[in-house]
Short mmCIF file of C-alpha atoms in Angstrom, two decimals:
data_model
loop_
_atom_site.label_atom_id
_atom_site.label_comp_id
_atom_site.label_asym_id
_atom_site.label_seq_id
_atom_site.Cartn_x
_atom_site.Cartn_y
_atom_site.Cartn_z
CA UNK E 142 122.72 78.14 77.39
CA UNK E 143 126.03 78.36 79.60
CA UNK E 144 127.99 77.04 76.55
CA UNK E 145 126.04 79.27 74.15
CA UNK E 146 126.90 82.05 75.87
CA UNK E 147 130.67 80.70 76.09
CA UNK E 148 130.88 80.21 72.36
CA UNK E 149 129.44 83.50 71.31
CA UNK E 150 131.77 85.31 73.68
CA UNK E 151 134.83 83.47 72.12
CA UNK E 152 133.76 84.00 68.68
CA UNK E 153 133.67 87.77 69.37
CA UNK E 154 136.57 87.70 70.82
CA UNK E 155 138.57 85.62 67.68
CA UNK E 156 136.75 87.98 65.69
CA UNK E 157 138.39 91.17 66.95
CA UNK E 158 141.95 89.06 66.79
CA UNK E 159 140.75 88.42 63.43
CA UNK E 160 140.59 92.28 62.74
CA UNK E 161 143.79 92.93 64.64
CA UNK E 162 145.88 89.95 62.48
CA UNK E 163 144.11 91.42 59.23
CA UNK E 164 145.34 94.92 60.10
CA UNK E 165 148.86 93.82 61.03
CA UNK E 166 148.96 92.10 57.75
CA UNK E 167 147.91 95.20 55.52
CA UNK E 168 150.52 97.17 57.52
CA UNK E 169 152.77 94.86 56.35
CA UNK E 170 152.02 94.71 52.78
CA UNK E 171 152.32 98.59 52.48
CA UNK E 172 155.54 98.37 54.38
CA UNK E 173 157.20 95.81 51.97
CA UNK E 174 156.67 98.64 48.91
CA UNK E 175 158.30 101.17 51.14
CA UNK E 176 161.27 98.55 52.18
CA UNK E 177 161.83 97.82 48.50
CA UNK E 178 162.12 101.82 47.54
CA UNK E 179 164.46 101.78 50.48
CA UNK E 180 166.58 99.14 48.73
CA UNK E 181 166.25 100.58 45.55
CA UNK E 182 167.45 104.08 46.79
CA UNK E 183 170.47 102.68 48.57
CA UNK E 184 171.48 101.03 45.42
CA UNK E 185 173.32 103.62 43.13
CA UNK E 186 175.48 104.36 46.37
CA UNK E 187 176.57 100.78 46.55
CA UNK E 188 177.04 100.32 43.36
CA UNK E 189 179.10 103.46 43.47
CA UNK E 190 181.11 101.79 46.36
CA UNK E 191 181.46 98.86 44.84
CA UNK E 192 183.12 100.58 41.49
CA UNK E 193 185.12 102.33 43.42
CA UNK E 194 186.17 99.33 45.45
CA UNK E 195 186.73 97.48 42.38
CA UNK E 196 188.99 100.56 40.82
CA UNK E 197 191.09 100.08 43.95
CA UNK E 198 191.53 96.37 43.85
CA UNK E 199 192.15 96.64 40.07
CA UNK E 200 194.80 99.44 40.35
CA UNK E 201 196.84 98.91 43.38
CA UNK E 202 197.16 95.74 45.70
CA UNK E 203 195.76 96.47 48.87
CA UNK E 204 197.55 96.23 51.94
CA UNK E 205 194.69 97.46 54.26
CA UNK E 206 194.04 95.55 57.56
CA UNK E 207 190.37 95.02 56.62
CA UNK E 208 191.47 92.91 53.32
CA UNK E 209 194.21 90.88 55.82
CA UNK E 210 193.81 88.83 58.74
CA UNK E 211 195.49 90.00 61.45
CA UNK E 212 197.41 86.98 63.34
CA UNK E 213 196.07 84.37 65.18
CA UNK E 214 193.55 86.55 67.61
CA UNK E 215 190.93 84.10 68.82
CA UNK E 216 188.27 86.64 69.40
CA UNK E 217 185.77 87.22 66.50
CA UNK E 218 182.53 89.19 66.52
CA UNK E 219 179.06 87.89 65.93
CA UNK E 220 176.25 90.66 64.57
CA UNK E 221 172.60 88.91 64.89
CA UNK E 222 169.94 91.12 63.29
CA UNK E 223 166.66 90.58 64.75
CA UNK E 224 163.62 92.54 64.69
CA UNK E 225 162.54 95.04 67.34
CA UNK E 226 158.52 93.83 67.44
CA UNK E 227 157.18 90.70 67.51
CA UNK E 228 154.27 89.35 65.28
CA UNK E 229 156.54 87.79 62.54
CA UNK E 230 156.02 84.41 62.82
CA UNK E 231 159.81 82.65 63.40
CA UNK E 232 161.62 85.26 62.18
CA UNK E 233 163.87 86.09 65.45
CA UNK E 234 163.62 82.57 66.55
CA UNK E 235 165.24 81.29 63.30
CA UNK E 236 168.11 84.08 63.67
CA UNK E 237 168.51 83.02 67.25
CA UNK E 238 169.10 79.60 66.43
CA UNK E 239 171.61 80.14 63.74
CA UNK E 240 173.33 82.80 66.16
CA UNK E 241 173.68 79.69 68.78
CA UNK E 242 174.65 77.26 66.13
CA UNK E 243 177.13 79.68 64.89
CA UNK E 244 178.66 80.25 68.27
CA UNK E 245 179.00 76.67 69.26
CA UNK E 246 180.91 76.26 65.90
CA UNK E 247 182.76 79.11 66.77
CA UNK E 248 183.72 77.66 70.51
CA UNK E 249 184.67 74.54 69.16
CA UNK E 250 187.18 75.77 66.81
CA UNK E 251 188.40 77.38 69.82
CA UNK E 252 187.36 80.78 69.08
CA UNK E 253 185.99 83.24 71.48
CA UNK E 254 183.07 84.61 70.10
CA UNK E 255 181.53 88.50 71.14
CA UNK E 256 177.80 88.81 70.55
CA UNK E 257 176.66 91.95 69.14
CA UNK E 258 172.69 92.24 68.78
CA UNK E 259 170.49 94.62 66.54
CA UNK E 260 166.75 94.49 67.59
CA UNK E 261 164.98 94.85 70.55
CA UNK E 262 163.78 91.09 70.43
CA UNK E 263 167.30 89.80 70.65
CA UNK E 264 168.38 91.94 73.15
CA UNK E 265 165.31 90.91 75.11
CA UNK E 266 166.21 87.57 74.60
CA UNK E 267 169.85 87.36 75.30
CA UNK E 268 169.58 89.74 78.51
CA UNK E 269 166.81 87.71 80.17
CA UNK E 270 169.57 85.04 79.60
CA UNK E 271 171.97 86.72 81.22
CA UNK E 272 174.26 86.48 78.24
CA UNK E 273 177.30 88.71 77.63
CA UNK E 274 176.48 90.88 75.12
CA UNK E 275 179.37 93.11 73.93
CA UNK E 276 176.93 95.91 72.17
CA UNK E 277 173.46 96.76 71.17
CA UNK E 278 171.56 98.47 68.86
CA UNK E 279 167.83 98.92 68.86
CA UNK E 280 164.90 100.83 66.85
CA UNK E 281 163.58 101.18 63.24
CA UNK E 282 164.62 97.22 62.12
CA UNK E 283 161.89 97.37 59.65
CA UNK E 284 162.87 100.67 57.75
CA UNK E 285 166.78 100.95 59.19
CA UNK E 286 168.54 104.44 58.34
CA UNK E 287 172.14 105.23 57.52
CA UNK E 288 172.49 106.24 60.89
CA UNK E 289 171.98 103.07 62.52
CA UNK E 290 173.94 101.11 59.97
CA UNK E 291 176.83 104.04 60.58
CA UNK E 292 176.32 103.28 64.26
CA UNK E 293 176.82 99.54 63.61
CA UNK E 294 179.72 99.67 61.46
CA UNK E 295 181.64 102.39 63.39
CA UNK E 296 181.11 99.81 66.80
CA UNK E 297 182.53 97.03 64.35
CA UNK E 298 185.13 98.58 62.63
CA UNK E 299 186.28 99.83 65.83
CA UNK E 300 186.51 96.96 67.46
CA UNK E 301 188.17 95.27 64.68
CA UNK E 302 190.87 98.01 64.29
CA UNK E 303 191.67 97.29 67.80
CA UNK E 304 195.07 95.40 68.42
CA UNK E 305 194.42 92.01 70.10
CA UNK E 306 195.82 92.94 73.49
CA UNK E 307 192.93 95.58 73.67
CA UNK E 308 190.56 93.48 73.03
CA UNK E 309 190.06 93.82 69.02
CA UNK E 310 188.16 91.17 67.32
CA UNK E 311 189.87 89.36 64.31
CA UNK E 312 187.01 88.56 62.52
CA UNK E 313 183.13 89.37 61.61
CA UNK E 314 180.05 87.54 61.13
CA UNK E 315 176.59 88.70 60.30
CA UNK E 316 173.64 86.13 60.75
CA UNK E 317 170.80 87.79 58.90
CA UNK E 318 167.57 86.83 56.95
CA UNK E 319 168.16 87.20 53.37
CA UNK E 320 165.01 88.27 51.24
CA UNK E 321 164.55 85.71 48.50
CA UNK E 322 160.86 86.52 47.62
CA UNK E 323 157.90 87.32 49.39
CA UNK E 324 156.97 83.51 50.44
CA UNK E 325 160.80 82.81 51.05
CA UNK E 326 163.69 84.25 53.52
CA UNK E 327 166.61 82.16 54.64
CA UNK E 328 168.89 82.68 57.21
CA UNK E 329 172.12 83.14 56.15
CA UNK E 330 176.25 83.66 57.92
CA UNK E 331 178.24 85.90 56.32
CA UNK E 332 181.36 86.57 57.07
CA UNK E 333 181.83 90.64 56.45
CA UNK E 334 185.68 91.15 58.01
CA UNK E 335 188.59 90.63 56.35
CA UNK E 336 186.92 91.48 53.58
CA UNK E 337 186.43 88.40 51.14
CA UNK E 338 184.62 89.86 48.18
CA UNK E 339 187.47 91.74 47.15
CA UNK E 340 189.37 88.80 46.58
CA UNK E 341 186.70 87.70 44.15
CA UNK E 342 186.34 90.86 42.62
CA UNK E 343 190.21 90.87 41.98
CA UNK E 344 189.96 87.50 39.89
CA UNK E 345 186.92 88.84 38.09
CA UNK E 346 188.96 92.07 37.17
CA UNK E 347 192.09 90.06 36.79
CA UNK E 348 190.26 88.11 34.01
CA UNK E 349 188.91 90.73 32.29
CA UNK E 350 192.46 92.04 32.25
CA UNK E 351 193.42 89.13 30.79
CA UNK E 352 190.49 88.58 27.97
CA UNK E 353 189.44 92.26 27.51
CA UNK E 354 186.78 91.15 24.89
CA UNK E 355 184.56 88.62 26.70
CA UNK E 356 185.67 89.01 30.55
CA UNK E 357 184.09 92.10 31.10
CA UNK E 358 180.61 91.61 30.18
CA UNK E 359 180.45 89.78 33.40
CA UNK E 360 181.50 92.90 35.45
CA UNK E 361 179.31 95.67 34.42
CA UNK E 362 177.45 95.54 31.45
CA UNK E 363 177.84 98.43 28.95
CA UNK E 364 179.14 100.87 31.45
CA UNK E 365 182.19 97.78 32.08
CA UNK E 366 182.64 97.55 28.45
CA UNK E 367 183.72 101.13 27.83
CA UNK E 368 185.92 100.92 30.82
CA UNK E 369 189.51 98.97 30.00
CA UNK E 370 190.58 97.55 33.20
CA UNK E 371 193.97 99.39 32.86
CA UNK E 372 192.50 102.52 33.60
CA UNK E 373 195.00 104.62 35.49
CA UNK E 374 193.44 106.24 38.24
CA UNK E 375 194.67 109.26 40.01
CA UNK E 376 194.44 108.50 43.45
CA UNK E 377 194.00 111.97 45.46
CA UNK E 378 194.96 112.79 47.53
CA UNK E 379 197.26 109.83 48.04
CA UNK E 380 196.10 105.52 47.61
CA UNK E 381 196.40 105.01 51.28
CA UNK E 382 193.88 107.74 52.15
CA UNK E 383 191.77 106.83 49.67
CA UNK E 384 191.92 103.47 50.96
CA UNK E 385 191.22 104.55 54.45
CA UNK E 386 188.20 106.12 53.51
CA UNK E 387 186.49 103.90 51.06
CA UNK E 388 186.90 100.82 52.77
CA UNK E 389 184.83 101.73 56.03
CA UNK E 390 182.66 102.73 53.72
CA UNK E 391 182.71 99.62 51.39
CA UNK E 392 181.43 97.47 54.95
CA UNK E 393 179.37 100.15 55.85
CA UNK E 394 177.20 99.89 52.96
CA UNK E 395 177.53 96.09 53.01
CA UNK E 396 176.25 95.98 56.91
CA UNK E 397 173.54 99.00 55.47
CA UNK E 398 172.45 96.62 52.61
CA UNK E 399 172.37 93.51 55.43
CA UNK E 400 169.81 95.64 57.48
CA UNK E 401 168.09 96.32 54.36
CA UNK E 402 167.19 93.14 53.19
CA UNK E 403 167.09 92.15 56.66
CA UNK E 404 164.06 94.67 57.07
CA UNK E 405 162.09 93.42 54.06
CA UNK E 406 162.69 89.80 55.31
CA UNK E 407 161.20 90.75 58.88
CA UNK E 408 158.39 92.57 56.65
CA UNK E 409 157.46 89.85 54.79
CA UNK E 410 157.54 87.31 57.31
CA UNK E 411 155.50 89.52 59.32
CA UNK E 412 152.82 89.45 56.28
CA UNK E 413 152.78 85.31 56.09
CA UNK E 414 152.83 85.09 59.86
CA UNK E 415 149.69 87.70 59.75
CA UNK E 416 148.13 85.95 56.72
CA UNK E 417 148.13 82.81 58.18
CA UNK E 418 146.74 84.02 61.77
CA UNK E 419 144.14 85.53 59.97
CA UNK E 420 143.68 82.44 57.83
CA UNK E 421 143.33 80.59 61.28
CA UNK E 422 141.11 83.07 63.30
CA UNK E 423 138.41 82.81 60.30
CA UNK E 424 138.44 78.74 60.18
CA UNK E 425 138.36 79.12 64.46
CA UNK E 426 135.18 81.62 64.02
CA UNK E 427 133.58 79.06 61.50
CA UNK E 428 134.14 75.93 63.83
CA UNK E 429 132.91 78.15 66.72
CA UNK E 430 129.82 79.25 64.36
CA UNK E 431 129.15 75.73 63.67
CA UNK E 432 129.41 74.43 67.48
CA UNK E 433 127.26 77.68 68.52
CA UNK E 434 124.47 76.52 65.73
CA UNK E 435 124.44 72.45 67.05
CA UNK E 436 124.17 73.83 70.33
CA UNK E 437 121.57 76.04 69.74
CA UNK E 438 119.76 73.57 67.64
CA UNK E 439 120.41 71.12 70.49
CA UNK E 440 118.84 73.05 73.06
CA UNK E 441 115.64 73.65 70.21
CA UNK E 442 115.26 70.32 70.18
CA UNK E 443 115.29 69.63 73.99
CA UNK E 444 112.76 72.40 74.34
CA UNK E 445 110.61 70.93 71.48
CA UNK E 446 110.85 67.53 72.96
CA UNK E 447 109.64 68.66 75.90
CA UNK E 448 106.80 70.75 75.01
CA UNK E 449 105.52 67.80 72.73
CA UNK E 450 106.50 65.16 76.17
CA UNK E 451 103.79 67.01 78.41
CA UNK E 452 101.00 67.76 75.93
CA UNK E 453 100.67 64.42 74.86
CA UNK E 454 100.56 63.70 78.93
CA UNK E 455 97.86 66.54 79.18
CA UNK E 456 96.23 65.26 75.99
CA UNK E 457 96.34 61.58 77.79
CA UNK E 458 94.77 62.52 80.77
CA UNK E 459 91.70 64.16 79.16
CA UNK E 460 91.03 60.71 77.44
CA UNK N 802 176.38 126.66 24.09
CA UNK N 803 175.62 123.54 22.26
CA UNK N 804 179.01 122.75 21.15
CA UNK N 805 180.52 122.54 25.02
CA UNK N 806 181.22 118.94 25.59
CA UNK N 807 179.51 117.37 28.64
CA UNK N 808 179.78 114.74 31.20
CA UNK N 809 177.13 112.52 32.99
CA UNK N 810 177.28 113.65 36.78
CA UNK N 811 175.25 111.12 39.03
CA UNK N 812 175.38 112.02 43.05
CA UNK N 813 174.24 109.85 45.09
CA UNK N 814 174.00 109.45 48.86
CA UNK N 815 174.38 106.61 51.11
CA UNK N 816 170.08 106.08 51.06
CA UNK N 817 168.97 108.02 48.02
CA UNK N 818 169.95 109.11 44.48
CA UNK N 819 170.30 113.06 44.79
CA UNK N 820 171.15 113.90 41.30
CA UNK N 821 172.02 112.86 37.95
CA UNK N 822 172.13 114.48 34.74
CA UNK N 823 174.53 116.38 32.11
CA UNK N 824 176.99 118.80 33.14
CA UNK N 825 180.20 120.83 31.39
CA UNK N 826 181.72 121.56 35.11
CA UNK N 827 181.56 120.46 38.48
CA UNK N 828 183.28 121.82 41.29
CA UNK N 829 184.07 119.12 44.36
CA UNK N 830 185.52 119.84 48.05
CA UNK N 831 188.16 117.43 47.75
CA UNK N 832 190.01 116.95 50.81
CA UNK N 833 192.70 118.82 49.99
CA UNK N 834 191.20 122.00 48.60
CA UNK N 835 188.43 122.34 45.57
CA UNK N 836 188.74 120.73 42.81
CA UNK N 837 187.29 121.67 39.37
CA UNK N 838 186.26 118.85 36.71
CA UNK N 839 185.80 119.38 33.18
CA UNK N 840 184.46 116.58 30.72
CA UNK N 841 187.30 114.04 29.97
CA UNK N 842 189.09 114.36 32.50
CA UNK N 843 191.14 111.75 33.79
CA UNK N 844 190.11 108.94 35.50
CA UNK N 845 190.27 110.24 39.19
CA UNK N 846 189.38 108.63 42.93
CA UNK N 847 189.25 111.39 45.49
CA UNK N 848 188.25 111.37 48.79
CA UNK N 849 186.02 114.89 49.42
CA UNK N 850 185.24 116.38 52.85
CA UNK N 851 182.21 118.28 53.95
CA UNK N 852 181.41 121.33 51.88
CA UNK N 853 179.41 122.61 48.74
CA UNK N 854 179.44 120.80 45.43
CA UNK N 855 178.51 122.86 42.41
CA UNK N 856 177.31 121.25 39.27
CA UNK N 857 177.24 123.68 35.97
CA UNK N 858 174.64 122.16 33.68
CA UNK N 859 174.97 123.02 30.01
CA UNK N 860 172.31 126.16 30.28
CA UNK N 861 174.38 127.31 32.48
CA UNK N 862 172.15 126.47 35.44
CA UNK N 863 173.81 125.56 39.09
CA UNK N 864 173.76 123.13 41.26
CA UNK N 865 174.48 123.63 44.93
CA UNK N 866 174.63 120.52 46.73
CA UNK N 867 175.65 120.12 50.57
CA UNK N 868 177.48 117.31 51.18
CA UNK N 869 179.45 115.70 53.93
CA UNK N 870 182.01 112.65 53.90
CA UNK N 871 182.69 110.86 50.75
CA UNK N 872 184.38 110.41 47.60
CA UNK N 873 184.02 111.06 43.78
CA UNK N 874 185.40 108.80 40.93
CA UNK N 875 185.73 110.00 37.32
CA UNK N 876 185.74 107.54 34.68
CA UNK N 877 185.02 107.23 31.01
CA UNK N 878 183.76 110.68 31.00
CA UNK N 879 181.46 109.87 34.27
CA UNK N 880 181.27 111.08 37.41
CA UNK N 881 180.05 110.24 40.33
CA UNK N 882 180.15 111.48 43.41
CA UNK N 883 179.03 109.26 46.46
CA UNK N 884 178.39 110.28 49.99
CA UNK N 885 177.38 109.41 53.65
CA UNK N 886 174.62 112.90 53.08
CA UNK N 887 173.69 115.50 50.98
CA UNK N 888 170.91 118.16 51.01
CA UNK N 889 170.06 121.83 50.31
CA UNK N 890 169.98 120.94 46.81
CA UNK N 891 169.82 124.49 45.37
CA UNK N 892 169.41 125.68 41.51
CA UNK N 893 170.21 128.90 40.76
CA UNK N 894 169.96 130.31 36.87
CA UNK N 895 172.50 132.17 35.37
CA UNK N 896 170.53 135.34 35.78
CA UNK N 897 171.03 135.18 39.58
#
């Protein structure tokens, strides 16, 4: 009977865990729709900035610190995007693993990486291990707002724009999880600064100039076709001022984009983890219920054997 | 009124699209002072400061929008306003 009681209480506790997992899974799947909306809402802005940067690249030769490496400063910044809460399977741990290997690679190359962390889990991990962290941000990793993106990009830009002698950094890497689909999320390392995407654009735009009939289709569909790549923009108040204003915004919107895709990945990986946990809890309950039934049946059988045995003994006495 | 040339206006904030539609003119708070934009303006890329953005629709309705920190680009008769924050979209009809 003791083991039956124990099994019953295990079934009850697994049952309530299952309810929690199931609820978490539901919450995560409802958040995914929201994460998608947020990402869609942010897209027009990102596109606008991207177009503007393209225009700038096409019409001016950019000579801004953001696009070129400043000397041989060995200090580099690494930003890891982790989650605030657990229950997301391997989400944070794979980010941390990738970050560690990136830090090791950078160390090997003779660089001095400085660590920036977003997300409570990552911060706790590094704080517990007494690692030096250059900057941390917490809160809202599953729905990052513009404020967070602004805070992060301001801090990182400040570190980047500082001269090497005052502790500035020469490169910025971001470790984040790319959202491929609901089941697949991939950890990626992106070199955000100095801007390398602009160079790629320059080639695209240059190709478009060389061949105005074909090349443009690749740039931006119908819009691109209306837009001769040679259109002369007037920059107000001046090219430099526009660059100064737009490039940091470009970085910020890229960072925001990373935050959003990381948030979508976090939610998706939480949903997957909770789905697996729910399934596991259910199969555990099934298994325990079978054990409980078997042990109840065993005790009934034993009782019957005892009754029949003693009845037989009594009958034998009467004869 | 129907003959008036119009342009496509698209106002986007960092986290959401604010407004888009046809307009006959727009006044933007450019960094060096307000700047009026009419359809078929030359391509321009301008930094804007905090201020009020006004868009006049073909019917004469005005949209007022509080914007801060961003830029506008005008190209192929399309005005794109990209700002960090935008709020208080007010709408006034010509009678008001």
